[in-house]
Short mmCIF file of C-alpha atoms and ligand atoms in Angstrom, two decimals:
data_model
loop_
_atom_site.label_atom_id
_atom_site.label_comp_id
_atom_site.label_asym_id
_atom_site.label_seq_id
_atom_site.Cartn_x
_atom_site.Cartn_y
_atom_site.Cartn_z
CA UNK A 1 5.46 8.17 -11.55
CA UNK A 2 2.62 8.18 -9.02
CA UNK A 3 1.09 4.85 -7.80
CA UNK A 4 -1.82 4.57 -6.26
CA UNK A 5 -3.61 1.67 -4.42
CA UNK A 6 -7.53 0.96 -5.69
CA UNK A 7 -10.47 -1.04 -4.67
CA UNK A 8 -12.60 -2.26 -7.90
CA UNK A 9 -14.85 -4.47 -8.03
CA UNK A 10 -12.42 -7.32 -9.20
CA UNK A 11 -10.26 -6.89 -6.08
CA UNK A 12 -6.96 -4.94 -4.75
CA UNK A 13 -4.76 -3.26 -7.30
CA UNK A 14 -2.48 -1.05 -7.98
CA UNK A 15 -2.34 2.09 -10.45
CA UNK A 16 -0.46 4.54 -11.80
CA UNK A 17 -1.76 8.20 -11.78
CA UNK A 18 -1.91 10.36 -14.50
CA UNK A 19 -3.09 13.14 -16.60
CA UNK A 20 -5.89 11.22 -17.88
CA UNK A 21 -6.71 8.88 -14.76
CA UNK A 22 -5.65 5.92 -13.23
CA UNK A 23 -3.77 3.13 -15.14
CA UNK A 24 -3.96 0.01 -13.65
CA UNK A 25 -0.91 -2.10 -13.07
CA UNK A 26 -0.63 -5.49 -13.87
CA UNK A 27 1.66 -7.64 -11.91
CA UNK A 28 3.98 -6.80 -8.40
CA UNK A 29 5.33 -3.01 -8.01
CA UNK A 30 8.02 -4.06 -5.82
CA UNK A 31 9.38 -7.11 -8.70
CA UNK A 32 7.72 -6.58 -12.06
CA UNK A 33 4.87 -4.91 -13.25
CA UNK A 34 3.35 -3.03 -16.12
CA UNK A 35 0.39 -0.96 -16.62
CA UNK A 36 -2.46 -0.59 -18.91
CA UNK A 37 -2.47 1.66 -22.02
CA UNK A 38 -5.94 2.72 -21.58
CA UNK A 39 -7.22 4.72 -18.15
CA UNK A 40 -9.53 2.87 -15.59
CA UNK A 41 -13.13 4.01 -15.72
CA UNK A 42 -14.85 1.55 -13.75
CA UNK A 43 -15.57 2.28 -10.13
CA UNK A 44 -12.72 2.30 -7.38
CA UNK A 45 -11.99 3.64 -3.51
CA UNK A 46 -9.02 4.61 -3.01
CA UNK A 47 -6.92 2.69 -0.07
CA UNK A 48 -3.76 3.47 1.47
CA UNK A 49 -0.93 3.44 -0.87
CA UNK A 50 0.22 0.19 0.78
CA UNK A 51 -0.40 -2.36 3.26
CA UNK A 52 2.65 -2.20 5.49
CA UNK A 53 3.86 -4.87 7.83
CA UNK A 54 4.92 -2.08 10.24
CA UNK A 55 4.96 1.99 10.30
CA UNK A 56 8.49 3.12 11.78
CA UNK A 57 8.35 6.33 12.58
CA UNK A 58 11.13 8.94 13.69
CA UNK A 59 10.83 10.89 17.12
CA UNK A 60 12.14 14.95 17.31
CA UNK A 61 13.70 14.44 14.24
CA UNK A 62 13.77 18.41 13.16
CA UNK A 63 15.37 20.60 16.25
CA UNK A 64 13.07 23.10 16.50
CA UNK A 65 9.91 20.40 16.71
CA UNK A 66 12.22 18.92 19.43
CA UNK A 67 12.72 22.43 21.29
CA UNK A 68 8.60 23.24 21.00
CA UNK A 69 7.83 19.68 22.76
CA UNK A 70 10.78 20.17 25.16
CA UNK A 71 12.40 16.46 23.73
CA UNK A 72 15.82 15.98 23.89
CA UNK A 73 17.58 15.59 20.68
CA UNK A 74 19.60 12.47 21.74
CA UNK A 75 23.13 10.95 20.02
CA UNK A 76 21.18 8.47 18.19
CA UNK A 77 16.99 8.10 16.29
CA UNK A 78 14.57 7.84 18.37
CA UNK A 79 12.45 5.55 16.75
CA UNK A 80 8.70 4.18 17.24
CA UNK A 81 6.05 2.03 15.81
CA UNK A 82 2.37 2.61 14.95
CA UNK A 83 0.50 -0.65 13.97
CA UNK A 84 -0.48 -1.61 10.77
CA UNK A 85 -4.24 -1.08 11.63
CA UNK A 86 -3.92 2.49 12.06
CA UNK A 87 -3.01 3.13 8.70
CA UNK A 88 -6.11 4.54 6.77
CA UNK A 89 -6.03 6.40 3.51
CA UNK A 90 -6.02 10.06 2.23
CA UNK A 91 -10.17 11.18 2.16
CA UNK A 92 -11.29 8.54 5.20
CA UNK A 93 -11.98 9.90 8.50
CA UNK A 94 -9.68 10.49 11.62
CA UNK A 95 -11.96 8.82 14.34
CA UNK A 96 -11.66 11.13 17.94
CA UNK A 97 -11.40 8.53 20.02
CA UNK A 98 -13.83 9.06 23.18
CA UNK A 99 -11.05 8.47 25.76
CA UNK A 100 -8.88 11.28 24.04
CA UNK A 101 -8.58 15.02 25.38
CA UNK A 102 -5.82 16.84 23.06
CA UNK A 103 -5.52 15.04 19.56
CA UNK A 104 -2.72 16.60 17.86
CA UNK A 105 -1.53 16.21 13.89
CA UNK A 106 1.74 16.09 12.58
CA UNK A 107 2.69 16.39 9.07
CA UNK A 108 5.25 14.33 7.68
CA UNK A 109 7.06 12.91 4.89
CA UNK A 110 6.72 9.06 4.85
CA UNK A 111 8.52 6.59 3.06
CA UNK A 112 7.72 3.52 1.23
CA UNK A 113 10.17 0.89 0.67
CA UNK A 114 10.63 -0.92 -2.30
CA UNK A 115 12.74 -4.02 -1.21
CA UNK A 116 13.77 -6.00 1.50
CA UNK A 117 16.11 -3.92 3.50
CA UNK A 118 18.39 -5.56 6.44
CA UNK A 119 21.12 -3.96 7.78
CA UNK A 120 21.33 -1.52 4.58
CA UNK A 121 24.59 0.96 4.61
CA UNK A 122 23.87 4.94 4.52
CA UNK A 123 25.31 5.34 0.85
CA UNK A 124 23.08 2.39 -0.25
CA UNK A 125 19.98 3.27 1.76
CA UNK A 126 17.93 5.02 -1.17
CA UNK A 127 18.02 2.04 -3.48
CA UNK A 128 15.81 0.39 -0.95
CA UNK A 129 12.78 3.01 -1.59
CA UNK A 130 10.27 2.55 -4.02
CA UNK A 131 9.16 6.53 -3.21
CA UNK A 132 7.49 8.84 -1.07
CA UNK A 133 4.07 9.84 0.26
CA UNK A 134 2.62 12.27 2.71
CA UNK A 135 1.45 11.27 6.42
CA UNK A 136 -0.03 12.47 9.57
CA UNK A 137 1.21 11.11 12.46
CA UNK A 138 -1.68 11.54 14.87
CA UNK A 139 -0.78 11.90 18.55
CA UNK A 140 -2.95 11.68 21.65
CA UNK A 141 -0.91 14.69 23.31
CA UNK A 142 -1.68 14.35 26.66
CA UNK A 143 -1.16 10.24 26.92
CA UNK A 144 2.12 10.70 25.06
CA UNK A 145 2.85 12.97 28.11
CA UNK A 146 1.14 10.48 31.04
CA UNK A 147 2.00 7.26 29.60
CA UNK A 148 6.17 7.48 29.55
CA UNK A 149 6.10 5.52 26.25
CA UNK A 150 4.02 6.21 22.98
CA UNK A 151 2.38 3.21 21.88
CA UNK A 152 -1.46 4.28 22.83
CA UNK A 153 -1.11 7.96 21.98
CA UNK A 154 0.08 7.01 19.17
CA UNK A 155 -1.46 3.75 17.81
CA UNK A 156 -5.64 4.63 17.49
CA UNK A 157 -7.08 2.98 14.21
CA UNK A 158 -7.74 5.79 11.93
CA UNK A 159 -4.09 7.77 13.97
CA UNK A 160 -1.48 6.76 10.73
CA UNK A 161 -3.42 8.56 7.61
CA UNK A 162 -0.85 7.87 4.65
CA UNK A 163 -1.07 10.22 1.19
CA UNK A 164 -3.09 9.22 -1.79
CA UNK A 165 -0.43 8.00 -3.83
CA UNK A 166 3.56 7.60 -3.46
CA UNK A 167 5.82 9.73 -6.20
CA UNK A 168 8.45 7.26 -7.53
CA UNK A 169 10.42 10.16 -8.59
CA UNK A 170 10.96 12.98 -5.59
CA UNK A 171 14.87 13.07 -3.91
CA UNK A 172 14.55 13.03 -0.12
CA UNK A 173 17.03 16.19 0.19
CA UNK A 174 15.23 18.98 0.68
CA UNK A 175 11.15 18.44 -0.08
CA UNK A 176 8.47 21.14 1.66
CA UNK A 177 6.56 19.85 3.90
CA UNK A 178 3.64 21.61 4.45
CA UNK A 179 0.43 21.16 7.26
CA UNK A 180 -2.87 22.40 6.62
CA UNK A 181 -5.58 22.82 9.48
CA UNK A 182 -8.94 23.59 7.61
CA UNK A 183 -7.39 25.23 5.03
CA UNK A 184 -4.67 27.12 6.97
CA UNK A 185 -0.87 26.60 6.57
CA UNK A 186 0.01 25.95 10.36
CA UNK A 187 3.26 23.98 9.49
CA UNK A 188 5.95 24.25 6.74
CA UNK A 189 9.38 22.26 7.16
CA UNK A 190 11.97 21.27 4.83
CA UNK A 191 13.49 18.05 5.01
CA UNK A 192 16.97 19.48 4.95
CA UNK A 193 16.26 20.37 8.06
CA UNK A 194 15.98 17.04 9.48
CA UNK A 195 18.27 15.81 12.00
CA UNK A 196 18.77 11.92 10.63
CA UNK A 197 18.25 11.82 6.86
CA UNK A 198 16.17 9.69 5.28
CA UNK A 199 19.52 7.64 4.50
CA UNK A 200 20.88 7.43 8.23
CA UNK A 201 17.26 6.67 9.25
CA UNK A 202 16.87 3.56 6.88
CA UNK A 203 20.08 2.66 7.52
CA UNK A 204 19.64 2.76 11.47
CA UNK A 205 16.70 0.81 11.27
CA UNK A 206 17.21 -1.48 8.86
CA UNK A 207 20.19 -2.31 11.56
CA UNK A 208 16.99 -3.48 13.94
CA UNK A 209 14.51 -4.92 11.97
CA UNK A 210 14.34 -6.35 8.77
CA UNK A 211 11.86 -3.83 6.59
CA UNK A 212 9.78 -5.80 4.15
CA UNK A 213 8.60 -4.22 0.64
CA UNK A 214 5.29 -1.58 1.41
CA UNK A 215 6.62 -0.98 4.96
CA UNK A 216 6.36 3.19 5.40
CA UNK A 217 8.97 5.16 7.63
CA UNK A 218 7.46 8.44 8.73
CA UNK A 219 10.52 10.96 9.15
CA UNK A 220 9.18 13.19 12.04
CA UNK A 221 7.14 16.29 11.85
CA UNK A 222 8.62 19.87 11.98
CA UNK A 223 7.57 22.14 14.43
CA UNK A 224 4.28 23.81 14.90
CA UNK A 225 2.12 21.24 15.98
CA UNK A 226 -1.08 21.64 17.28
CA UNK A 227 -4.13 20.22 17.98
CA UNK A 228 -7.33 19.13 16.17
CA UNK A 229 -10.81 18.98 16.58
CA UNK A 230 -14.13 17.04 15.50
CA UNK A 231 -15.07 18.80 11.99
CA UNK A 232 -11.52 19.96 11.11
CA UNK A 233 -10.29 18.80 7.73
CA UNK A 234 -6.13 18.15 7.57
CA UNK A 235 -4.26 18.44 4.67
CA UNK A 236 -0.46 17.83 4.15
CA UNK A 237 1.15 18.80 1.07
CA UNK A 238 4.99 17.49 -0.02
CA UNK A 239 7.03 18.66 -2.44
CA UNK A 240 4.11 21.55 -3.63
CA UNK A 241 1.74 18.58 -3.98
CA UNK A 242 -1.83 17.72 -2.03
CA UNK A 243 -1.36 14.32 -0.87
CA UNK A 244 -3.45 13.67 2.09
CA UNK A 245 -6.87 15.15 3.58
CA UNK A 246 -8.79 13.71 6.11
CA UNK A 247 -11.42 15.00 8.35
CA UNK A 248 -12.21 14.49 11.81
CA UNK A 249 -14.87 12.67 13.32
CA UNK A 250 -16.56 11.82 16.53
CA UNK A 251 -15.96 8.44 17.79
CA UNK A 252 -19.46 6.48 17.90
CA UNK A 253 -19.63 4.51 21.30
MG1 MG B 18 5.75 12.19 14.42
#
């Protein structure tokens, strides 16, 4: 199934996405839950597909990303945060932040766990997701390179777009990812082609930190990254699927 996350009038809730509309849930996706019969027809905005406690996201995690940025693949993940307030949801705007010169996307597969997850084995790891969604990981490009560490370039409010719902039912193995830059394909990766699996990465770090129910790990971005400007529009696509589009817009100072 596909859930969504809605703002109506009443409040926060979840739904589930189908032919006909949403479906609102009633009760907790990550204990129970069950949804409404009839579809929603009241008004909504769509919100992130969750409210994480913490992004984790995978560095040069596909070799030939690694190669284009000149990173070194090293023995174990290279892992990262982005904070919770850069999380925004498929159709808001990427803000440009004034201080930025290269602003760069990266398209991703994220995932959303489903349980608390501490210290979770490899051949266990997937029973920990509730399912997947698309991201962009944006990247200030040129303080990524000045700063030594990643935490500005990659931590602007409006830098962690997540997809418009997460799909309960994909397998991590081998799902195309695709990037779209105003309409043009200018990445497509597979996830078989990722150097930790989804499995190795919960299970790494879930060995660090405990990862509470709605927290997202983004996987890494294959290669052909590049950079984006004020008025482009950024889709990514997973599994054949349009997840995620945002557009780009001018910081106001
Ligand atoms: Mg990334």
């Amino acid at each position: 199934m596909k859930i969504s996350r809605l703002k109506i009038p009443e409040g926060v809730v979840y739904a589930s996405l189908r032919e006909d509309g949403y479906h609102l849930i009633l009760g907790d996706i990550f204990h129970e839950w069950g949804e409404l019969s009839e579809p929603y027809e009241g008004d909504y905005t769509l919100l992130p597909p969750v409210s994480p406690t913490k992004v984790v996201c995978l560095g040069a995690n596909y070799k030939k990303h690694a190669e284009e940025l000149s990173l070194d693949v090293l023995p174990e993940p290279t892992v990262f945060l982005k904070p919770a307030s850069s999380v925004i949801a498929s159709g808001e705007d990427i803000v440009y932040p004034a201080s930025a010169t290269k602003v760069d996307y990266e398209s991703e597969l994220a995932v959303v766990i489903g349980k608390r997850a501490k210290n979770v084995k490899e051949e266990d790891a997937l029973s920990y997701v509730l399912g997947y969604t698309a991201a962009n990981d944006v990247t200030e490009r040129n303080m990524q390179k000045r700063d030594g560490q990643w935490t500005r370039a990659k931590s602007f409010d409006t830098f962690c777009p997540l997809g418009a719902y997460i799909d309960t039912e994909l397998s991590p193995d081998d799902l195309e990812i695709v990037g779209k830059r105003n309409g043009v394909v200018v990445q497509r990766g597979r996830t078989r082609d990722l150097i930790n699996s989804v499995e190795k990465s919960i299970a790494f770090i879930s060995g660090i930190m405990t990862l509470e129910p709605g927290d997202v790990i983004l996987t890494g971005t294959p290669e052909g990254i590049g950079e984006l400007s004020v008025g482009d529009t950024f889709e990514v696509d997973v599994a054949g699927a349009v997840m995620l589009r945002n557009t780009v817009i001018k910081e106001k100072v």
